[in-house]
DNA sequence: GCAAAAGTTAACAGATCGGTACACCTTATT
DNA sequence: AATAAGGTGTACCGATCTGTTAACTTTTGC
């Protein structure tokens, strides 16, 4: 079992899960789309659940890497980066094939809080919160934890609204709100 | 087909769908939990999809009724009601069996934007946005649409975070943020 | 060049999926 | 009492679900 083969499978499965959902995607479809045989698939992953968890881990890596990097490209100061996060989100929303946040969807389909898939989704959100808490600290916020929490709330809200509300611009409204909260947190 | 029987079926199905998810809930399980025969179930609802849409409609009715009423009980002025919405949310989060927003979950499981279930979920969010826009108008906000949009963003974010982030108080952080945004929108 | 590892196809479990066919039983109205 | 509508249980349909088995081929390392 070449490890890179495994990575390739995870990467392709990730795309299908993101596009079609978890319960709605059967192993047969994954086998067909990856071109690998079912036997090989089950040699790499003991169960479908294992495959989903692996896909979520890859998604967490990819997404956070992209998000943090894009934010740093857009703004130099920590305060500017808190705001730039919403411009990065807006870029994401406008991508072809944008289908919302994979972790919100994972948490929605696997609701038991101790389910491995739910845990994986929760960890992703926790990591994002910690990251923005440290950025808020560097920005010199009076209460960095609270400011970061509020920034993240706006981010989550923007993602959900980008999926369910058409004809409006959640990223921009969220950005403006963050701008105001930030100004108040720095005085 | 007594119409009240149909309502009873929708009401029970709603509970199961909310608790266990849509794809994860089979018609067999619903038949078992409602005590009705499969034949009768399919006399009332042509397909599972029809049943889900009916359940979502009932949920929309129930939730908005509860939410608006509770907010009015908590605050008299429109400005106060915008803030009280987060206290109402907090009550909801602390209820036994809280499992997040049914419409976010529906939108997550049925992603095609023209799918009847997705449409139903989007309508719910649209109605909420319109309601809070009118409350923001009554409160005398400078830009009621923008303020309402931001309040709703914070609400959605709080719901998602209440599901995925433990050991933190999203409703309170969202409330504080709304408080600040409101103050700025009224000056 | 040879053996182990990793890959393949293909058929097959047993369960569950959404949905239907059919014969029987209640109940209210006439 | 007769009828018809609404409700019942049960068995069934073909498709799909996750996961397995077995025999065969390719790639790889030594």
Tab-separated table of N, CA and C in Angstrom, chain A residues 4-167:
chain	number	residue	atom	x	y	z
A	4	UNK	N	1.322	7.309	-0.859
A	4	UNK	CA	0.838	8.389	-1.713
A	4	UNK	C	-0.462	8.014	-2.424
A	5	UNK	N	-0.621	6.704	-2.654
A	5	UNK	CA	-1.889	6.228	-3.223
A	5	UNK	C	-3.032	6.534	-2.263
A	6	UNK	N	-2.744	6.302	-1.004
A	6	UNK	CA	-3.743	6.580	0.026
A	6	UNK	C	-4.124	8.050	0.012
A	7	UNK	N	-3.102	8.899	-0.059
A	7	UNK	CA	-3.365	10.342	-0.086
A	7	UNK	C	-4.228	10.733	-1.272
A	8	UNK	N	-3.946	10.094	-2.399
A	8	UNK	CA	-4.709	10.394	-3.605
A	8	UNK	C	-6.180	9.999	-3.410
A	9	UNK	N	-6.384	8.854	-2.776
A	9	UNK	CA	-7.755	8.409	-2.514
A	9	UNK	C	-8.475	9.379	-1.591
A	10	UNK	N	-7.790	9.786	-0.532
A	10	UNK	CA	-8.400	10.725	0.410
A	10	UNK	C	-8.771	12.014	-0.311
A	11	UNK	N	-7.851	12.477	-1.147
A	11	UNK	CA	-8.065	13.738	-1.843
A	11	UNK	C	-9.275	13.687	-2.779
A	12	UNK	N	-9.402	12.566	-3.492
A	12	UNK	CA	-10.548	12.435	-4.394
A	12	UNK	C	-11.851	12.231	-3.627
A	13	UNK	N	-11.775	11.444	-2.560
A	13	UNK	CA	-12.970	11.218	-1.737
A	13	UNK	C	-13.446	12.537	-1.136
A	14	UNK	N	-12.484	13.344	-0.728
A	14	UNK	CA	-12.815	14.653	-0.157
A	14	UNK	C	-13.687	15.457	-1.106
A	15	UNK	N	-13.288	15.496	-2.361
A	15	UNK	CA	-14.058	16.252	-3.357
A	15	UNK	C	-15.490	15.753	-3.450
A	16	UNK	N	-15.640	14.426	-3.493
A	16	UNK	CA	-16.984	13.858	-3.647
A	16	UNK	C	-17.825	14.101	-2.397
A	17	UNK	N	-17.237	13.883	-1.230
A	17	UNK	CA	-17.973	14.130	0.008
A	17	UNK	C	-18.400	15.591	0.096
A	18	UNK	N	-17.507	16.484	-0.279
A	18	UNK	CA	-17.837	17.913	-0.205
A	18	UNK	C	-18.960	18.267	-1.170
A	19	UNK	N	-18.875	17.674	-2.353
A	19	UNK	CA	-19.870	17.998	-3.375
A	19	UNK	C	-21.233	17.393	-3.061
A	20	UNK	N	-21.247	16.117	-2.638
A	20	UNK	CA	-22.510	15.386	-2.557
A	20	UNK	C	-22.990	15.089	-1.137
A	21	UNK	N	-22.144	15.302	-0.145
A	21	UNK	CA	-22.553	14.964	1.215
A	21	UNK	C	-22.013	13.610	1.644
A	22	UNK	N	-22.165	13.290	2.919
A	22	UNK	CA	-21.571	12.075	3.468
A	22	UNK	C	-22.495	10.868	3.318
A	23	UNK	N	-23.678	10.959	3.900
A	23	UNK	CA	-24.604	9.838	3.765
A	23	UNK	C	-24.996	9.609	2.308
A	24	UNK	N	-25.049	10.679	1.538
A	24	UNK	CA	-25.495	10.565	0.148
A	24	UNK	C	-24.425	9.973	-0.760
A	25	UNK	N	-23.215	9.836	-0.251
A	25	UNK	CA	-22.126	9.274	-1.044
A	25	UNK	C	-21.813	7.850	-0.597
A	26	UNK	N	-22.081	6.903	-1.452
A	26	UNK	CA	-21.799	5.512	-1.130
A	26	UNK	C	-20.397	5.126	-1.537
A	27	UNK	N	-19.915	4.042	-0.945
A	27	UNK	CA	-18.574	3.565	-1.282
A	27	UNK	C	-18.495	3.171	-2.758
A	28	UNK	N	-19.572	2.689	-3.316
A	28	UNK	CA	-19.573	2.325	-4.736
A	28	UNK	C	-19.274	3.538	-5.608
A	29	UNK	N	-19.908	4.670	-5.253
A	29	UNK	CA	-19.649	5.892	-6.027
A	29	UNK	C	-18.194	6.322	-5.891
A	30	UNK	N	-17.673	6.232	-4.687
A	30	UNK	CA	-16.278	6.622	-4.459
A	30	UNK	C	-15.328	5.731	-5.239
A	31	UNK	N	-15.616	4.445	-5.212
A	31	UNK	CA	-14.797	3.504	-5.966
A	31	UNK	C	-14.829	3.850	-7.455
A	32	UNK	N	-16.021	4.160	-7.954
A	32	UNK	CA	-16.151	4.509	-9.373
A	32	UNK	C	-15.387	5.799	-9.686
A	33	UNK	N	-15.515	6.799	-8.831
A	33	UNK	CA	-14.904	8.099	-9.121
A	33	UNK	C	-13.390	8.110	-8.935
A	34	UNK	N	-12.899	7.273	-8.038
A	34	UNK	CA	-11.451	7.247	-7.826
A	34	UNK	C	-10.782	6.276	-8.806
A	35	UNK	N	-11.565	5.373	-9.415
A	35	UNK	CA	-11.002	4.436	-10.362
A	35	UNK	C	-10.307	3.258	-9.691
A	36	UNK	N	-10.289	3.279	-8.362
A	36	UNK	CA	-9.636	2.201	-7.628
A	36	UNK	C	-10.642	1.073	-7.400
A	37	UNK	N	-10.154	-0.106	-7.127
A	37	UNK	CA	-11.076	-1.206	-6.864
A	37	UNK	C	-11.579	-1.148	-5.424
A	38	UNK	N	-12.728	-1.734	-5.225
A	38	UNK	CA	-13.334	-1.698	-3.896
A	38	UNK	C	-12.430	-2.394	-2.877
A	39	UNK	N	-11.823	-3.473	-3.323
A	39	UNK	CA	-10.925	-4.208	-2.429
A	39	UNK	C	-9.788	-3.310	-1.951
A	40	UNK	N	-9.171	-2.597	-2.889
A	40	UNK	CA	-8.066	-1.710	-2.514
A	40	UNK	C	-8.543	-0.624	-1.566
A	41	UNK	N	-9.703	-0.078	-1.871
A	41	UNK	CA	-10.258	0.965	-1.016
A	41	UNK	C	-10.337	0.489	0.431
A	42	UNK	N	-10.840	-0.717	0.592
A	42	UNK	CA	-11.013	-1.236	1.952
A	42	UNK	C	-9.689	-1.751	2.528
A	43	UNK	N	-8.640	-1.832	1.716
A	43	UNK	CA	-7.326	-2.133	2.293
A	43	UNK	C	-6.723	-0.862	2.884
A	44	UNK	N	-7.063	0.268	2.268
A	44	UNK	CA	-6.537	1.543	2.766
A	44	UNK	C	-7.347	2.073	3.948
A	45	UNK	N	-8.662	1.824	3.914
A	45	UNK	CA	-9.535	2.358	4.969
A	45	UNK	C	-10.439	1.249	5.467
A	46	UNK	N	-10.371	1.029	6.763
A	46	UNK	CA	-11.114	-0.073	7.357
A	46	UNK	C	-12.608	0.102	7.161
A	47	UNK	N	-13.065	1.336	7.302
A	47	UNK	CA	-14.499	1.616	7.170
A	47	UNK	C	-14.699	2.945	6.439
A	48	UNK	N	-15.928	3.198	6.068
A	48	UNK	CA	-16.273	4.472	5.451
A	48	UNK	C	-15.986	5.619	6.431
A	49	UNK	N	-16.283	5.373	7.680
A	49	UNK	CA	-16.050	6.389	8.706
A	49	UNK	C	-14.577	6.790	8.753
A	50	UNK	N	-13.686	5.813	8.686
A	50	UNK	CA	-12.252	6.117	8.673
A	50	UNK	C	-11.904	7.021	7.501
A	51	UNK	N	-12.491	6.719	6.357
A	51	UNK	CA	-12.224	7.511	5.157
A	51	UNK	C	-12.728	8.943	5.332
A	52	UNK	N	-13.888	9.089	5.921
A	52	UNK	CA	-14.438	10.423	6.143
A	52	UNK	C	-13.535	11.224	7.081
A	53	UNK	N	-13.101	10.578	8.160
A	53	UNK	CA	-12.233	11.266	9.112
A	53	UNK	C	-10.933	11.701	8.428
A	54	UNK	N	-10.378	10.820	7.593
A	54	UNK	CA	-9.154	11.162	6.867
A	54	UNK	C	-9.402	12.340	5.928
A	55	UNK	N	-10.550	12.324	5.268
A	55	UNK	CA	-10.885	13.419	4.353
A	55	UNK	C	-11.022	14.735	5.115
A	56	UNK	N	-11.636	14.665	6.294
A	56	UNK	CA	-11.809	15.882	7.090
A	56	UNK	C	-10.462	16.423	7.563
A	57	UNK	N	-9.563	15.512	7.912
A	57	UNK	CA	-8.232	15.960	8.341
A	57	UNK	C	-7.524	16.688	7.211
A	58	UNK	N	-7.619	16.132	6.005
A	58	UNK	CA	-6.986	16.776	4.855
A	58	UNK	C	-7.632	18.132	4.583
A	59	UNK	N	-8.949	18.152	4.668
A	59	UNK	CA	-9.667	19.406	4.438
A	59	UNK	C	-9.241	20.468	5.456
A	60	UNK	N	-9.119	20.060	6.707
A	60	UNK	CA	-8.692	20.986	7.758
A	60	UNK	C	-7.333	21.571	7.414
A	61	UNK	N	-6.400	20.696	7.041
A	61	UNK	CA	-5.067	21.144	6.649
A	61	UNK	C	-5.137	22.141	5.495
A	62	UNK	N	-5.780	21.700	4.402
A	62	UNK	CA	-5.856	22.521	3.192
A	62	UNK	C	-6.524	23.865	3.460
A	63	UNK	N	-7.662	23.793	4.139
A	63	UNK	CA	-8.431	25.019	4.307
A	63	UNK	C	-7.708	26.021	5.182
A	64	UNK	N	-7.198	25.575	6.312
A	64	UNK	CA	-6.539	26.520	7.222
A	64	UNK	C	-5.290	27.095	6.583
A	65	UNK	N	-4.572	26.240	5.876
A	65	UNK	CA	-3.374	26.726	5.190
A	65	UNK	C	-3.735	27.837	4.200
A	66	UNK	N	-4.724	27.546	3.360
A	66	UNK	CA	-5.152	28.545	2.372
A	66	UNK	C	-5.654	29.814	3.062
A	67	UNK	N	-6.490	29.654	4.058
A	67	UNK	CA	-7.142	30.785	4.722
A	67	UNK	C	-6.097	31.700	5.370
A	68	UNK	N	-5.223	31.123	6.144
A	68	UNK	CA	-4.213	31.913	6.851
A	68	UNK	C	-3.272	32.616	5.856
A	69	UNK	N	-2.856	31.870	4.842
A	69	UNK	CA	-1.928	32.432	3.865
A	69	UNK	C	-2.573	33.602	3.115
A	70	UNK	N	-3.816	33.391	2.676
A	70	UNK	CA	-4.517	34.418	1.904
A	70	UNK	C	-4.698	35.686	2.744
A	71	UNK	N	-5.006	35.482	4.028
A	71	UNK	CA	-5.204	36.616	4.923
A	71	UNK	C	-3.908	37.407	5.071
A	72	UNK	N	-2.799	36.664	5.182
A	72	UNK	CA	-1.509	37.347	5.349
A	72	UNK	C	-1.093	38.089	4.089
A	73	UNK	N	-1.480	37.535	2.948
A	73	UNK	CA	-1.202	38.230	1.692
A	73	UNK	C	-1.980	39.534	1.597
A	74	UNK	N	-3.152	39.550	2.201
A	74	UNK	CA	-4.054	40.691	2.043
A	74	UNK	C	-3.769	41.829	3.013
A	75	UNK	N	-3.221	41.493	4.176
A	75	UNK	CA	-2.996	42.527	5.184
A	75	UNK	C	-1.768	42.211	6.010
A	76	UNK	N	-1.057	43.245	6.396
A	76	UNK	CA	0.174	43.030	7.149
A	76	UNK	C	-0.034	43.070	8.660
A	77	UNK	N	-0.806	44.036	9.103
A	77	UNK	CA	-1.016	44.168	10.549
A	77	UNK	C	-2.026	43.151	11.048
A	78	UNK	N	-1.889	42.738	12.302
A	78	UNK	CA	-2.866	41.800	12.880
A	78	UNK	C	-4.294	42.347	12.798
A	79	UNK	N	-4.473	43.611	13.104
A	79	UNK	CA	-5.816	44.196	13.031
A	79	UNK	C	-6.363	44.094	11.607
A	80	UNK	N	-5.495	44.424	10.641
A	80	UNK	CA	-5.916	44.327	9.251
A	80	UNK	C	-6.254	42.900	8.845
A	81	UNK	N	-5.549	41.943	9.444
A	81	UNK	CA	-5.798	40.543	9.096
A	81	UNK	C	-7.152	40.055	9.603
A	82	UNK	N	-7.540	40.547	10.780
A	82	UNK	CA	-8.863	40.173	11.289
A	82	UNK	C	-9.949	40.575	10.286
A	83	UNK	N	-9.777	41.757	9.721
A	83	UNK	CA	-10.757	42.242	8.741
A	83	UNK	C	-10.609	41.524	7.407
A	84	UNK	N	-9.364	41.312	7.010
A	84	UNK	CA	-9.111	40.673	5.714
A	84	UNK	C	-9.689	39.268	5.646
A	85	UNK	N	-9.887	38.647	6.792
A	85	UNK	CA	-10.438	37.283	6.787
A	85	UNK	C	-11.784	37.252	6.041
A	86	UNK	N	-12.512	38.339	6.104
A	86	UNK	CA	-13.822	38.369	5.439
A	86	UNK	C	-13.679	38.559	3.927
A	87	UNK	N	-12.618	39.221	3.512
A	87	UNK	CA	-12.363	39.319	2.071
A	87	UNK	C	-11.936	37.962	1.518
A	88	UNK	N	-11.162	37.243	2.324
A	88	UNK	CA	-10.775	35.890	1.905
A	88	UNK	C	-12.018	35.006	1.805
A	89	UNK	N	-12.890	35.103	2.800
A	89	UNK	CA	-14.134	34.324	2.750
A	89	UNK	C	-14.928	34.641	1.487
A	90	UNK	N	-14.979	35.933	1.181
A	90	UNK	CA	-15.747	36.342	-0.008
A	90	UNK	C	-15.189	35.684	-1.266
A	91	UNK	N	-13.865	35.625	-1.370
A	91	UNK	CA	-13.260	34.921	-2.503
A	91	UNK	C	-13.705	33.466	-2.549
A	92	UNK	N	-13.715	32.862	-1.388
A	92	UNK	CA	-14.125	31.457	-1.295
A	92	UNK	C	-15.579	31.287	-1.756
A	93	UNK	N	-16.444	32.163	-1.272
A	93	UNK	CA	-17.867	32.062	-1.612
A	93	UNK	C	-18.081	32.141	-3.120
A	94	UNK	N	-17.215	32.880	-3.790
A	94	UNK	CA	-17.423	33.099	-5.218
A	94	UNK	C	-16.747	32.043	-6.093
A	95	UNK	N	-16.035	31.150	-5.443
A	95	UNK	CA	-15.412	30.069	-6.202
A	95	UNK	C	-16.476	29.176	-6.827
A	96	UNK	N	-16.133	28.609	-7.997
A	96	UNK	CA	-16.994	27.581	-8.579
A	96	UNK	C	-17.033	26.387	-7.644
A	97	UNK	N	-18.218	25.843	-7.470
A	97	UNK	CA	-18.330	24.640	-6.658
A	97	UNK	C	-18.307	24.905	-5.170
A	98	UNK	N	-18.446	26.183	-4.781
A	98	UNK	CA	-18.558	26.478	-3.344
A	98	UNK	C	-19.815	25.819	-2.796
A	99	UNK	N	-19.653	25.081	-1.715
A	99	UNK	CA	-20.785	24.348	-1.157
A	99	UNK	C	-20.832	24.489	0.361
A	100	UNK	N	-20.374	25.616	0.875
A	100	UNK	CA	-20.434	25.809	2.318
A	100	UNK	C	-19.274	25.157	3.041
A	101	UNK	N	-19.359	25.174	4.340
A	101	UNK	CA	-18.279	24.662	5.175
A	101	UNK	C	-18.452	23.168	5.397
A	102	UNK	N	-17.435	22.416	5.037
A	102	UNK	CA	-17.479	20.963	5.145
A	102	UNK	C	-17.662	20.502	6.592
A	103	UNK	N	-17.171	21.297	7.542
A	103	UNK	CA	-17.207	20.872	8.941
A	103	UNK	C	-18.576	21.145	9.560
A	104	UNK	N	-19.193	22.221	9.138
A	104	UNK	CA	-20.573	22.459	9.560
A	104	UNK	C	-21.457	21.331	9.032
A	105	UNK	N	-21.214	20.944	7.782
A	105	UNK	CA	-22.000	19.859	7.202
A	105	UNK	C	-21.722	18.535	7.898
A	106	UNK	N	-20.459	18.303	8.233
A	106	UNK	CA	-20.109	17.061	8.925
A	106	UNK	C	-20.776	17.020	10.299
A	107	UNK	N	-20.733	18.147	11.002
A	107	UNK	CA	-21.383	18.222	12.310
A	107	UNK	C	-22.887	18.052	12.204
A	108	UNK	N	-23.429	18.463	11.067
A	108	UNK	CA	-24.880	18.351	10.870
A	108	UNK	C	-25.293	16.914	10.578
A	109	UNK	N	-24.429	16.177	9.901
A	109	UNK	CA	-24.794	14.799	9.542
A	109	UNK	C	-24.433	13.803	10.636
A	110	UNK	N	-23.427	14.159	11.448
A	110	UNK	CA	-23.028	13.271	12.550
A	110	UNK	C	-23.112	14.081	13.829
A	111	UNK	N	-24.246	13.979	14.489
A	111	UNK	CA	-24.594	14.938	15.537
A	111	UNK	C	-24.135	14.541	16.928
A	112	UNK	N	-23.926	13.248	17.150
A	112	UNK	CA	-23.503	12.839	18.494
A	112	UNK	C	-22.149	13.483	18.775
A	113	UNK	N	-22.063	14.186	19.920
A	113	UNK	CA	-20.874	14.994	20.173
A	113	UNK	C	-19.607	14.162	20.338
A	114	UNK	N	-19.752	12.868	20.635
A	114	UNK	CA	-18.546	12.054	20.803
A	114	UNK	C	-18.264	11.197	19.576
A	115	UNK	N	-19.022	11.414	18.522
A	115	UNK	CA	-18.758	10.688	17.275
A	115	UNK	C	-17.459	11.215	16.660
A	116	UNK	N	-16.575	10.306	16.223
A	116	UNK	CA	-15.268	10.723	15.675
A	116	UNK	C	-15.382	11.805	14.600
A	117	UNK	N	-16.382	11.720	13.767
A	117	UNK	CA	-16.531	12.715	12.699
A	117	UNK	C	-16.923	14.073	13.285
A	118	UNK	N	-17.829	14.037	14.257
A	118	UNK	CA	-18.218	15.277	14.924
A	118	UNK	C	-17.019	15.889	15.650
A	119	UNK	N	-16.257	15.054	16.320
A	119	UNK	CA	-15.074	15.517	17.049
A	119	UNK	C	-14.091	16.204	16.096
A	120	UNK	N	-13.890	15.559	14.953
A	120	UNK	CA	-12.970	16.121	13.964
A	120	UNK	C	-13.442	17.508	13.512
A	121	UNK	N	-14.734	17.647	13.290
A	121	UNK	CA	-15.295	18.938	12.875
A	121	UNK	C	-15.118	19.981	13.970
A	122	UNK	N	-15.363	19.566	15.208
A	122	UNK	CA	-15.236	20.499	16.327
A	122	UNK	C	-13.795	20.976	16.485
A	123	UNK	N	-12.854	20.066	16.251
A	123	UNK	CA	-11.437	20.439	16.385
A	123	UNK	C	-11.050	21.530	15.394
A	124	UNK	N	-11.564	21.402	14.189
A	124	UNK	CA	-11.278	22.413	13.160
A	124	UNK	C	-11.737	23.796	13.619
A	125	UNK	N	-12.954	23.857	14.133
A	125	UNK	CA	-13.488	25.141	14.581
A	125	UNK	C	-12.689	25.680	15.771
A	126	UNK	N	-12.271	24.767	16.630
A	126	UNK	CA	-11.469	25.157	17.789
A	126	UNK	C	-10.140	25.761	17.341
A	127	UNK	N	-9.515	25.135	16.350
A	127	UNK	CA	-8.231	25.635	15.852
A	127	UNK	C	-8.378	27.026	15.241
A	128	UNK	N	-9.456	27.228	14.504
A	128	UNK	CA	-9.701	28.552	13.923
A	128	UNK	C	-9.860	29.596	15.021
A	129	UNK	N	-10.632	29.233	16.044
A	129	UNK	CA	-10.853	30.174	17.140
A	129	UNK	C	-9.539	30.533	17.821
A	130	UNK	N	-8.702	29.524	18.057
A	130	UNK	CA	-7.413	29.785	18.719
A	130	UNK	C	-6.524	30.684	17.863
A	131	UNK	N	-6.534	30.425	16.561
A	131	UNK	CA	-5.723	31.246	15.670
A	131	UNK	C	-6.132	32.715	15.756
A	132	UNK	N	-7.424	32.951	15.641
A	132	UNK	CA	-7.868	34.348	15.630
A	132	UNK	C	-7.746	34.985	17.014
A	133	UNK	N	-7.775	34.166	18.048
A	133	UNK	CA	-7.514	34.706	19.378
A	133	UNK	C	-6.088	35.257	19.446
A	134	UNK	N	-5.165	34.515	18.885
A	134	UNK	CA	-3.774	34.991	18.944
A	134	UNK	C	-3.577	36.219	18.057
A	135	UNK	N	-4.271	36.269	16.926
A	135	UNK	CA	-4.194	37.463	16.088
A	135	UNK	C	-4.798	38.672	16.820
A	136	UNK	N	-5.902	38.415	17.523
A	136	UNK	CA	-6.542	39.507	18.265
A	136	UNK	C	-5.634	40.007	19.385
A	137	UNK	N	-4.890	39.085	19.973
A	137	UNK	CA	-3.908	39.489	20.997
A	137	UNK	C	-2.857	40.414	20.395
A	138	UNK	N	-2.313	39.954	19.258
A	138	UNK	CA	-1.275	40.752	18.599
A	138	UNK	C	-1.805	42.110	18.186
A	139	UNK	N	-3.097	42.151	17.876
A	139	UNK	CA	-3.691	43.426	17.460
A	139	UNK	C	-3.852	44.367	18.657
A	140	UNK	N	-3.738	43.809	19.850
A	140	UNK	CA	-3.854	44.637	21.041
A	140	UNK	C	-5.271	44.846	21.517
A	141	UNK	N	-6.120	43.867	21.246
A	141	UNK	CA	-7.524	43.983	21.671
A	141	UNK	C	-7.620	43.953	23.194
A	142	UNK	N	-8.615	44.646	23.707
A	142	UNK	CA	-8.789	44.707	25.152
A	142	UNK	C	-9.112	43.313	25.688
A	143	UNK	N	-10.049	42.642	25.043
A	143	UNK	CA	-10.411	41.265	25.425
A	143	UNK	C	-10.280	40.382	24.184
A	144	UNK	N	-9.049	39.880	23.954
A	144	UNK	CA	-8.782	39.160	22.694
A	144	UNK	C	-9.690	37.947	22.496
A	145	UNK	N	-9.958	37.229	23.586
A	145	UNK	CA	-10.797	36.037	23.470
A	145	UNK	C	-12.196	36.388	22.984
A	146	UNK	N	-12.735	37.431	23.571
A	146	UNK	CA	-14.096	37.819	23.184
A	146	UNK	C	-14.126	38.348	21.754
A	147	UNK	N	-13.163	39.186	21.416
A	147	UNK	CA	-13.131	39.718	20.050
A	147	UNK	C	-12.992	38.579	19.034
A	148	UNK	N	-12.081	37.652	19.307
A	148	UNK	CA	-11.890	36.534	18.388
A	148	UNK	C	-13.165	35.719	18.260
A	149	UNK	N	-13.803	35.461	19.386
A	149	UNK	CA	-15.053	34.708	19.361
A	149	UNK	C	-16.090	35.396	18.476
A	150	UNK	N	-16.151	36.727	18.589
A	150	UNK	CA	-17.135	37.463	17.802
A	150	UNK	C	-16.778	37.471	16.317
A	151	UNK	N	-15.507	37.595	16.024
A	151	UNK	CA	-15.060	37.511	14.627
A	151	UNK	C	-15.441	36.155	14.035
A	152	UNK	N	-15.192	35.111	14.816
A	152	UNK	CA	-15.506	33.763	14.334
A	152	UNK	C	-17.016	33.589	14.166
A	153	UNK	N	-17.788	34.131	15.094
A	153	UNK	CA	-19.252	34.074	14.949
A	153	UNK	C	-19.683	34.696	13.633
A	154	UNK	N	-19.110	35.840	13.328
A	154	UNK	CA	-19.460	36.510	12.070
A	154	UNK	C	-19.027	35.684	10.865
A	155	UNK	N	-17.877	35.046	10.988
A	155	UNK	CA	-17.405	34.192	9.889
A	155	UNK	C	-18.371	33.024	9.651
A	156	UNK	N	-18.709	32.344	10.731
A	156	UNK	CA	-19.636	31.207	10.604
A	156	UNK	C	-20.969	31.660	10.030
A	157	UNK	N	-21.453	32.763	10.563
A	157	UNK	CA	-22.729	33.287	10.077
A	157	UNK	C	-22.664	33.624	8.599
A	158	UNK	N	-21.548	34.197	8.186
A	158	UNK	CA	-21.396	34.551	6.769
A	158	UNK	C	-21.402	33.303	5.894
A	159	UNK	N	-20.746	32.255	6.359
A	159	UNK	CA	-20.697	31.015	5.572
A	159	UNK	C	-22.101	30.433	5.413
A	160	UNK	N	-22.813	30.330	6.548
A	160	UNK	CA	-24.169	29.782	6.495
A	160	UNK	C	-25.063	30.629	5.595
A	161	UNK	N	-24.955	31.937	5.727
A	161	UNK	CA	-25.805	32.820	4.920
A	161	UNK	C	-25.416	32.767	3.449
A	162	UNK	N	-24.142	32.569	3.173
A	162	UNK	CA	-23.712	32.461	1.775
A	162	UNK	C	-24.345	31.248	1.114
A	163	UNK	N	-24.640	30.230	1.922
A	163	UNK	CA	-25.267	29.027	1.373
A	163	UNK	C	-26.769	29.210	1.228
A	164	UNK	N	-27.397	29.791	2.257
A	164	UNK	CA	-28.868	29.772	2.307
A	164	UNK	C	-29.545	31.070	1.889
A	165	UNK	N	-28.827	32.184	1.904
A	165	UNK	CA	-29.471	33.446	1.519
A	165	UNK	C	-28.873	33.946	0.210
A	166	UNK	N	-29.717	34.041	-0.796
A	166	UNK	CA	-29.222	34.587	-2.050
A	166	UNK	C	-29.547	36.095	-2.087
A	167	UNK	N	-29.008	36.763	-3.063
A	167	UNK	CA	-29.286	38.190	-3.230
A	167	UNK	C	-28.894	39.033	-2.029
